[in-house]
CSV table of C-alpha atoms and ligand atoms in Angstrom, one decimal:
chain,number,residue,atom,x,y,z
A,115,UNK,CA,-24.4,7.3,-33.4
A,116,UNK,CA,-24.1,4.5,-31.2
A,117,UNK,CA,-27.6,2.9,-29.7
A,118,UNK,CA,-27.3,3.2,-25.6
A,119,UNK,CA,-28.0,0.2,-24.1
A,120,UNK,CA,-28.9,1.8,-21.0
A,121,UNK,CA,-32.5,1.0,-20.0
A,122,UNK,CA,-35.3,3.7,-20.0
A,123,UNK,CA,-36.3,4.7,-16.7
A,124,UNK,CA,-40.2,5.1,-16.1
A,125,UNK,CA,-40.4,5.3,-12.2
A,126,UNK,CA,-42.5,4.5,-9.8
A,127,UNK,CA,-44.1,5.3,-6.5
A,128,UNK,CA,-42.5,3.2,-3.4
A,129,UNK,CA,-44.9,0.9,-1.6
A,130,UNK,CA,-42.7,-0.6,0.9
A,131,UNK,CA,-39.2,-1.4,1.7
A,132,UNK,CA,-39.4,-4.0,-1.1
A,133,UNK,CA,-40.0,-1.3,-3.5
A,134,UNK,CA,-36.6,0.6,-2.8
A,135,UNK,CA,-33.5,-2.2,-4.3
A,136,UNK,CA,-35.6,-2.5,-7.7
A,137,UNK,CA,-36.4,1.6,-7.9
A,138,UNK,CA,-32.8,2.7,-7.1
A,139,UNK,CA,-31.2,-0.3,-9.8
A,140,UNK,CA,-33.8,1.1,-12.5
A,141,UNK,CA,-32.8,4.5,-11.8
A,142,UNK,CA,-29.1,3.7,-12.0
A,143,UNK,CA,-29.4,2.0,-14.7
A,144,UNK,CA,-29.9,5.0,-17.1
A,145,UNK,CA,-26.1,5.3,-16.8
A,146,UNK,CA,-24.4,5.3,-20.4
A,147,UNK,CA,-21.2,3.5,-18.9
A,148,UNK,CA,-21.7,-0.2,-18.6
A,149,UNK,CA,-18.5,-0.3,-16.4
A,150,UNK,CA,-20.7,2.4,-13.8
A,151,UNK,CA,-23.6,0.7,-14.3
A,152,UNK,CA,-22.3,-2.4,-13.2
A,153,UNK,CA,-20.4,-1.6,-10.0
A,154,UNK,CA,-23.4,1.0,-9.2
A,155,UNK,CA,-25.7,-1.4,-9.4
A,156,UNK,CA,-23.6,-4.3,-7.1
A,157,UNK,CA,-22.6,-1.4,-4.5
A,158,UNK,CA,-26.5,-0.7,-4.0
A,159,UNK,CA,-27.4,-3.8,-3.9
A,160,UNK,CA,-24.8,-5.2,-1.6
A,161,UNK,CA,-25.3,-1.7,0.6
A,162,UNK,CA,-29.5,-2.5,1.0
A,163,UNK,CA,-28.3,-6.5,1.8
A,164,UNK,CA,-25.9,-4.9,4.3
A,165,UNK,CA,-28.9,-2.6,6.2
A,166,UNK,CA,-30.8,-5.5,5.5
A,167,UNK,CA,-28.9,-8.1,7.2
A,168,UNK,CA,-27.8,-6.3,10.6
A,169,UNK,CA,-30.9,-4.4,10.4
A,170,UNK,CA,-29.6,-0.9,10.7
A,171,UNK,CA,-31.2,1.5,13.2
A,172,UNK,CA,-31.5,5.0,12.2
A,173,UNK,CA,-28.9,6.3,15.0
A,174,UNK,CA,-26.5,3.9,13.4
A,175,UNK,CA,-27.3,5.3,9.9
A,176,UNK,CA,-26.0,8.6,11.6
A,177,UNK,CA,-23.1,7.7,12.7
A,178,UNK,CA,-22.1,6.0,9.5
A,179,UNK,CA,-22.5,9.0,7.9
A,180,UNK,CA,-20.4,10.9,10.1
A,181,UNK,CA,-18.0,8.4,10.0
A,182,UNK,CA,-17.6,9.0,6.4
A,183,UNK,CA,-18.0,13.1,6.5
A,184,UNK,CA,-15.3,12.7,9.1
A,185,UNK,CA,-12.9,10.8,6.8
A,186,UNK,CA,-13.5,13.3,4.5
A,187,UNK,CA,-12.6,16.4,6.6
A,188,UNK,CA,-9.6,14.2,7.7
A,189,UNK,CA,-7.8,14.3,4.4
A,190,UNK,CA,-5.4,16.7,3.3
A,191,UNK,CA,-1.9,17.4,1.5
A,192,UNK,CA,0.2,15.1,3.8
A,193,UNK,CA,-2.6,12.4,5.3
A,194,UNK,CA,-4.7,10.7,3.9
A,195,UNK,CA,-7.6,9.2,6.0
A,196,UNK,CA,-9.7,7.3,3.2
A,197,UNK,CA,-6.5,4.8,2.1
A,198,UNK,CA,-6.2,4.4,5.3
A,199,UNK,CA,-9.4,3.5,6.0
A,200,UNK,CA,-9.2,0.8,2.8
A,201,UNK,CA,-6.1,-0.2,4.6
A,202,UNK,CA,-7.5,-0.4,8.1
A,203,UNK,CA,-10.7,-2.9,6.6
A,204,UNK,CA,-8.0,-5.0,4.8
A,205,UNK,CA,-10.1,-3.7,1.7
A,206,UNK,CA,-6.6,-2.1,-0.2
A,207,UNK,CA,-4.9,-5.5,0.1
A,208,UNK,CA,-7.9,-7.3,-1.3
A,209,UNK,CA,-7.6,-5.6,-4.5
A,210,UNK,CA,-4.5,-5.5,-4.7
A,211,UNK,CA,-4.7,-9.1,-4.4
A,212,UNK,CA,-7.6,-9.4,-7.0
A,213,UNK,CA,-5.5,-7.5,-9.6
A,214,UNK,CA,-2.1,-9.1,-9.4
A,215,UNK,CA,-0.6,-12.1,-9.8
A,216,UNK,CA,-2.9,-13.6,-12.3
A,217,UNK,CA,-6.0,-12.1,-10.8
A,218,UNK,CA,-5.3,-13.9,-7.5
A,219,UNK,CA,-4.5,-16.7,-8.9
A,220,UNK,CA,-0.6,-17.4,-8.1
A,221,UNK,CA,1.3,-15.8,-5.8
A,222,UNK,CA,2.8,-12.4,-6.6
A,223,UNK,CA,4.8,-9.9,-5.1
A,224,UNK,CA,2.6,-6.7,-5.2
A,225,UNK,CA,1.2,-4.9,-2.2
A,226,UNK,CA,-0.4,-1.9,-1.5
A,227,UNK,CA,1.3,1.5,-2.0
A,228,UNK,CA,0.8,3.0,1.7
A,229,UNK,CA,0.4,6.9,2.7
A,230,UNK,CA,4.1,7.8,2.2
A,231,UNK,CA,5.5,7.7,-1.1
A,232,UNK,CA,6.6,11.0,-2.7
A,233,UNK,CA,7.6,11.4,-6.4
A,234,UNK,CA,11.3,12.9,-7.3
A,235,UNK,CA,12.8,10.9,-5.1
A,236,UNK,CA,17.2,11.6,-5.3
A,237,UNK,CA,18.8,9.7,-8.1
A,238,UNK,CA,21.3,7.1,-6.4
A,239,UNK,CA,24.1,4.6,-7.9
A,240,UNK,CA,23.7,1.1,-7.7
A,241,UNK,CA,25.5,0.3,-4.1
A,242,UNK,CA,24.6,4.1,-3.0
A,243,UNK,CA,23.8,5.1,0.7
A,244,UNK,CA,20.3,6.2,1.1
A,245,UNK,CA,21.0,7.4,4.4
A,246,UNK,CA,21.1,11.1,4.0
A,247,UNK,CA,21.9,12.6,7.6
A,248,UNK,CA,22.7,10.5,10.7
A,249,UNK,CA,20.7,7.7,11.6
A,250,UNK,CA,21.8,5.4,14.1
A,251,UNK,CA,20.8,2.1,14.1
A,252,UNK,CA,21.7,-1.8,12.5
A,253,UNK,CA,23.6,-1.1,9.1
A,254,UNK,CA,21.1,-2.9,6.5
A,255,UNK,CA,22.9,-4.0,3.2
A,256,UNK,CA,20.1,-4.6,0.4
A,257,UNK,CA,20.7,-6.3,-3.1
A,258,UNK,CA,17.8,-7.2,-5.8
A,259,UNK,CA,16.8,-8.2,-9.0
A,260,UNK,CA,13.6,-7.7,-10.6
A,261,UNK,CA,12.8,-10.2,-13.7
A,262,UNK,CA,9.6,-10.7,-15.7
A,263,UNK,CA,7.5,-13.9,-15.3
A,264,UNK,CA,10.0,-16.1,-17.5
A,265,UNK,CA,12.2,-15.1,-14.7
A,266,UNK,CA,14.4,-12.8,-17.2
A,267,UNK,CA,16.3,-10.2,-15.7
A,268,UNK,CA,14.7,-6.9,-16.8
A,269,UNK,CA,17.1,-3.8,-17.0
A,270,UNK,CA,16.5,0.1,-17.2
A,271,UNK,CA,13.8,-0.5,-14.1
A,272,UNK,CA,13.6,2.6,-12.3
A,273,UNK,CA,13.0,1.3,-8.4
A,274,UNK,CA,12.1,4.0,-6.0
A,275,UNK,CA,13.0,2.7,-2.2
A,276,UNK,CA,11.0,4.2,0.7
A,277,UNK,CA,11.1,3.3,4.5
A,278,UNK,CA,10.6,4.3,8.1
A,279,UNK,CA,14.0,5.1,10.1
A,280,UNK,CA,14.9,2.8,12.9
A,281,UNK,CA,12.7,4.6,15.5
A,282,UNK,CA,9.8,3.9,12.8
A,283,UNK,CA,9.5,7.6,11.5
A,284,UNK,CA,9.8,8.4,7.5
A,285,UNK,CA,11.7,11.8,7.0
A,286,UNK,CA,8.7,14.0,6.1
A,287,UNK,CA,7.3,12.7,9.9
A,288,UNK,CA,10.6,13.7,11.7
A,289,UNK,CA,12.4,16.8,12.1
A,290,UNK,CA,15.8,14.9,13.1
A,291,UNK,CA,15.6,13.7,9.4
A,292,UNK,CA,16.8,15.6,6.3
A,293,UNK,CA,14.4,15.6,3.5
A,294,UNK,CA,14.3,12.9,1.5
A,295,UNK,CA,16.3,10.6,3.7
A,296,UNK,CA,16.0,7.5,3.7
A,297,UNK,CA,14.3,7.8,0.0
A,298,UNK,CA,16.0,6.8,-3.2
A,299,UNK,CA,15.5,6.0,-7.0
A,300,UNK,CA,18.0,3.5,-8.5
A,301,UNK,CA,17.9,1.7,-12.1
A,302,UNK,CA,18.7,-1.8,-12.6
A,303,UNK,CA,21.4,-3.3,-14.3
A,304,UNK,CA,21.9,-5.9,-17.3
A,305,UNK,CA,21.2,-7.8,-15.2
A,306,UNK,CA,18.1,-6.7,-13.3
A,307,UNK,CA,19.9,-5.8,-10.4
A,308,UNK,CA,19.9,-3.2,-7.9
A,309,UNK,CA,21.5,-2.1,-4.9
A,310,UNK,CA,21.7,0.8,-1.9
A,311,UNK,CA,23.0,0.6,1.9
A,312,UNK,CA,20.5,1.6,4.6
A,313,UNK,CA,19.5,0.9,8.2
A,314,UNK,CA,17.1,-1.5,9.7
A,315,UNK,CA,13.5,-0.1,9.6
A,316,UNK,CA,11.7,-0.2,12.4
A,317,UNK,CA,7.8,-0.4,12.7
A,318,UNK,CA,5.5,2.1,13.0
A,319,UNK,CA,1.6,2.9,14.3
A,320,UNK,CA,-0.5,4.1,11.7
A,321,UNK,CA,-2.0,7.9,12.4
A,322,UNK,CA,-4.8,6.8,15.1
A,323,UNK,CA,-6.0,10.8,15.9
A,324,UNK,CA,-8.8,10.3,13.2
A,325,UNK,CA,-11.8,8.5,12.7
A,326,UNK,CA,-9.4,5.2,11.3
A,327,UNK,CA,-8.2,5.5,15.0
A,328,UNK,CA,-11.2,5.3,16.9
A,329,UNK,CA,-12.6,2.3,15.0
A,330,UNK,CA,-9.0,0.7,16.1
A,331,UNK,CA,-9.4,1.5,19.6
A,332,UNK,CA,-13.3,0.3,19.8
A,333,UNK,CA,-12.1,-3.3,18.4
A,334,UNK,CA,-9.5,-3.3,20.5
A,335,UNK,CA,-6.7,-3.5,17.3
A,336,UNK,CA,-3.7,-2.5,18.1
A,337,UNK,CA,-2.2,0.8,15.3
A,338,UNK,CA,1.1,-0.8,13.8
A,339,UNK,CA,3.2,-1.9,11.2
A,340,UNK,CA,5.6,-4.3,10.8
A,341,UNK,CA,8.8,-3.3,9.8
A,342,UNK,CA,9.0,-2.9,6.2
A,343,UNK,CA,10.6,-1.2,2.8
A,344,UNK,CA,8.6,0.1,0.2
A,345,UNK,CA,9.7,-0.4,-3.4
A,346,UNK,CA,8.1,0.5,-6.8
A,347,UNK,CA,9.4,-0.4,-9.7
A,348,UNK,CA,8.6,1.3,-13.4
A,349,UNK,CA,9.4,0.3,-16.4
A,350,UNK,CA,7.4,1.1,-20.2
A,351,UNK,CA,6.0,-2.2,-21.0
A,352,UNK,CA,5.5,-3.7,-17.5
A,353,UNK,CA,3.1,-3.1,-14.8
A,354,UNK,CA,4.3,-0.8,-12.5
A,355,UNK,CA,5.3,-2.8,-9.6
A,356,UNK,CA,4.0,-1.7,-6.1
A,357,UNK,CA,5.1,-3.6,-3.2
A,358,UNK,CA,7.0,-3.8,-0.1
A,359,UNK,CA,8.9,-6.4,2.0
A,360,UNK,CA,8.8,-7.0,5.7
A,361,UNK,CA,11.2,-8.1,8.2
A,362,UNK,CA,10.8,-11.6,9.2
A,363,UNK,CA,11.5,-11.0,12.6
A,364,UNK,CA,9.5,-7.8,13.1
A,365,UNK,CA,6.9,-7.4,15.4
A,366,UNK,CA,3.4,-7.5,14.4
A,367,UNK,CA,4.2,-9.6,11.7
A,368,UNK,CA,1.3,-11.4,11.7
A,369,UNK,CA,-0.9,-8.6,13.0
A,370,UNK,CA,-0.2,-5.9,10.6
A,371,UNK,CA,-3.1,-3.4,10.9
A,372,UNK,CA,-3.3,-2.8,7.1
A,373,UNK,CA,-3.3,-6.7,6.2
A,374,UNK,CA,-0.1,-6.1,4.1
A,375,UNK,CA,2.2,-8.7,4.7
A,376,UNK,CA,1.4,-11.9,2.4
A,377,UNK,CA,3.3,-14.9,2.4
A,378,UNK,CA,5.6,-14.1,-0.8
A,379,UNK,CA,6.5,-10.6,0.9
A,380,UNK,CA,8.7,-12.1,3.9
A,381,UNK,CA,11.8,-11.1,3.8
A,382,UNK,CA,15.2,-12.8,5.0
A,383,UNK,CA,16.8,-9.6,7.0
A,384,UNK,CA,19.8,-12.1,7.7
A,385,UNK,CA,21.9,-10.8,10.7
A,386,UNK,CA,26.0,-11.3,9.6
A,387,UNK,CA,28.4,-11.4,12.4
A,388,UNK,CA,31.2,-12.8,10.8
A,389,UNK,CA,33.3,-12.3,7.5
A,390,UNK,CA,33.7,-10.1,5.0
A,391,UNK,CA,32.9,-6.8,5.8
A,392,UNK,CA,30.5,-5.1,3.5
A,393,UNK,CA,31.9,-1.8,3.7
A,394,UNK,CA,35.2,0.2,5.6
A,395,UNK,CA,33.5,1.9,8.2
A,396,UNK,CA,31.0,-0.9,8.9
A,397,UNK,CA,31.1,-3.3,12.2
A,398,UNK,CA,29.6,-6.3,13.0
A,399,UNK,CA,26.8,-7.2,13.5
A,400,UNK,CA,24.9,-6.1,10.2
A,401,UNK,CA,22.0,-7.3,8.1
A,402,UNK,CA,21.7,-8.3,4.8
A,403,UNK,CA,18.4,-8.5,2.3
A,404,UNK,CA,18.5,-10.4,-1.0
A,405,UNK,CA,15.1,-10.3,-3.1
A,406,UNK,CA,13.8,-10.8,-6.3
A,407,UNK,CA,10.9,-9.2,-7.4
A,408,UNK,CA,8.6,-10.2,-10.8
A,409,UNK,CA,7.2,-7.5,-12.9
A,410,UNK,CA,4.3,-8.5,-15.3
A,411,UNK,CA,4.0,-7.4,-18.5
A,412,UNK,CA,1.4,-4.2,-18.9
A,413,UNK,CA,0.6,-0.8,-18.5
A,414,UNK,CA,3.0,1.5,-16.9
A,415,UNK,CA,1.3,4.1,-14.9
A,416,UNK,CA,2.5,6.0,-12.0
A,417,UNK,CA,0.2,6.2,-8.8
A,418,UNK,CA,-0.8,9.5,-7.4
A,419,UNK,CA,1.3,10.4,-4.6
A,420,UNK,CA,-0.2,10.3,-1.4
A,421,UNK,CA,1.0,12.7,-0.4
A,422,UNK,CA,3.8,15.9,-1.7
B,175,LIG,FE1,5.5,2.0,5.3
């Protein structure tokens, strides 16, 4: 049997506030894990430097723990309060960050998930409509390739596409919206392409009737998004891409609540008022959106959806 290298824990009475960091790592410390034994050990430490530093008060203390009871009792089947909190403190974004593109290195075009993707999205053809019951607004023609980091094209990707309608609702928020509209899962091409017709999104507030919403309002943040569509990209071999690009003209841009609109995730929404028609029944003015995204080689492994 394997030795643990956990350390033996002999306890020991608490003298003063000194006492507590060293008791509570020698206590955690037990843990078989070294993975749990290491973040353990860094989240108490940085959490006793945290009370330390601002020098908590005990009515603070409470309501930091009703803040987090609160996020708790927010969460259910279709919200989810805690991502949103990560989002809200810019802390889903870090990681995201921290585990893509070489580690932070280089630049890379993942970004975090969000609170509304939903598996079995409808099976469309490359150059499909994923606008399943009217939608008004500025016809949106989008065109991608996805290649891996020696830029080859990578084919048999299955991209799901997700995004608000142009009054910044998704379906499952908007009973004027058949299910699954605006939702769609296409497969690239030979040549790492794929394609669909849409409308513009619009940008949205974030749910602000929970605790994430009060913490907006008492640092006087405003709720919303950009404009932006999801993608997420899934291939055996790769790292399933999660991402989403914004448009470069959207408001909030550079204020997005959730911190999720880096550099490499601008896209050119180019307005067309001239030539070549994309489709019969289209008139000008429309937009267009080219991208490439870069999948990394890896594990493929579907997120949880947020939410059913
Ligand atoms: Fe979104």
């Amino acid at each position: 049997m394997e030795a643990s290298t956990a350390t033996k824990f002999t306890g020991k009475i608490i003298e003063s506030s000194d006492d507590v960091t060293p008791a509570v790592l020698e206590a955690m410390a037990q843990a078989d894990n070294p993975r749990l034994r290491e973040i353990a050990a860094s989240f108490v430490r940085h959490m006793h430097a945290f009370a330390r530093e601002v020098r908590l008060t005990e009515a603070e203390y409470d309501i930091g723990i009703d803040f987090l009871n609160r996020i708790g009792k927010a969460t259910h089947d279709s919200h989810n309060e805690g991502i949103l909190f990560a989002d809200a403190i810019g802390f889903s974004t870090l990681v995201c960050l921290l585990n893509n593109g070489k580690a932070g290195a280089t630049e890379t075009t993942a970004a975090l998930l969000g609170p509304f993707w939903r598996a079995n999205s409808p099976r469309t053809e490359n150059g499909g409509s994923i606008v399943r019951s009217p939608t008004p607004g500025p016809e949106l023609f989008v065109a991608c390739e996805i290649v891996d980091a020696a830029s080859k094209p990578l084919a048999n990707v299955e991209v799901d596409v997700w995004q608000s309608s142009p009054v910044g609702l998704y379906e499952n928020q908007d009973d004027t919206q058949t299910d699954m509209n605006l939702r769609g899962k296409f497969t690239t091409d030979a040549g790492g392409r794929f394609s669909f017709r849409s409308v513009k999104p619009a940008g949205y507030p974030v749910p602000a009737d929970g605790p994430v919403g009060e913490m907006l309002r008492a640092q006087n943040r405003h709720p919303y998004r950009p404009a932006h569509i999801h993608f997420l990209g899934f291939k055996p071999g790769y790292k399933t891409l999660i991402t989403q690009v914004s448009v470069d003209d959207a408001e909030h841009l550079e204020s997005d609540v959730v911190f999720g609109v880096t550099r490499a995730l601008v896209g050119d929404y180019r307005r067309r008022d001239h030539g070549e028609l994309p489709a019969v029944d289209v008139r000008a003015p429309w937009y267009t959106l080219n991208y490439r995204f870069v999948m990394q080689t890896g594990e493929a492994v579907l997120p949880k959806p947020p939410i059913k």
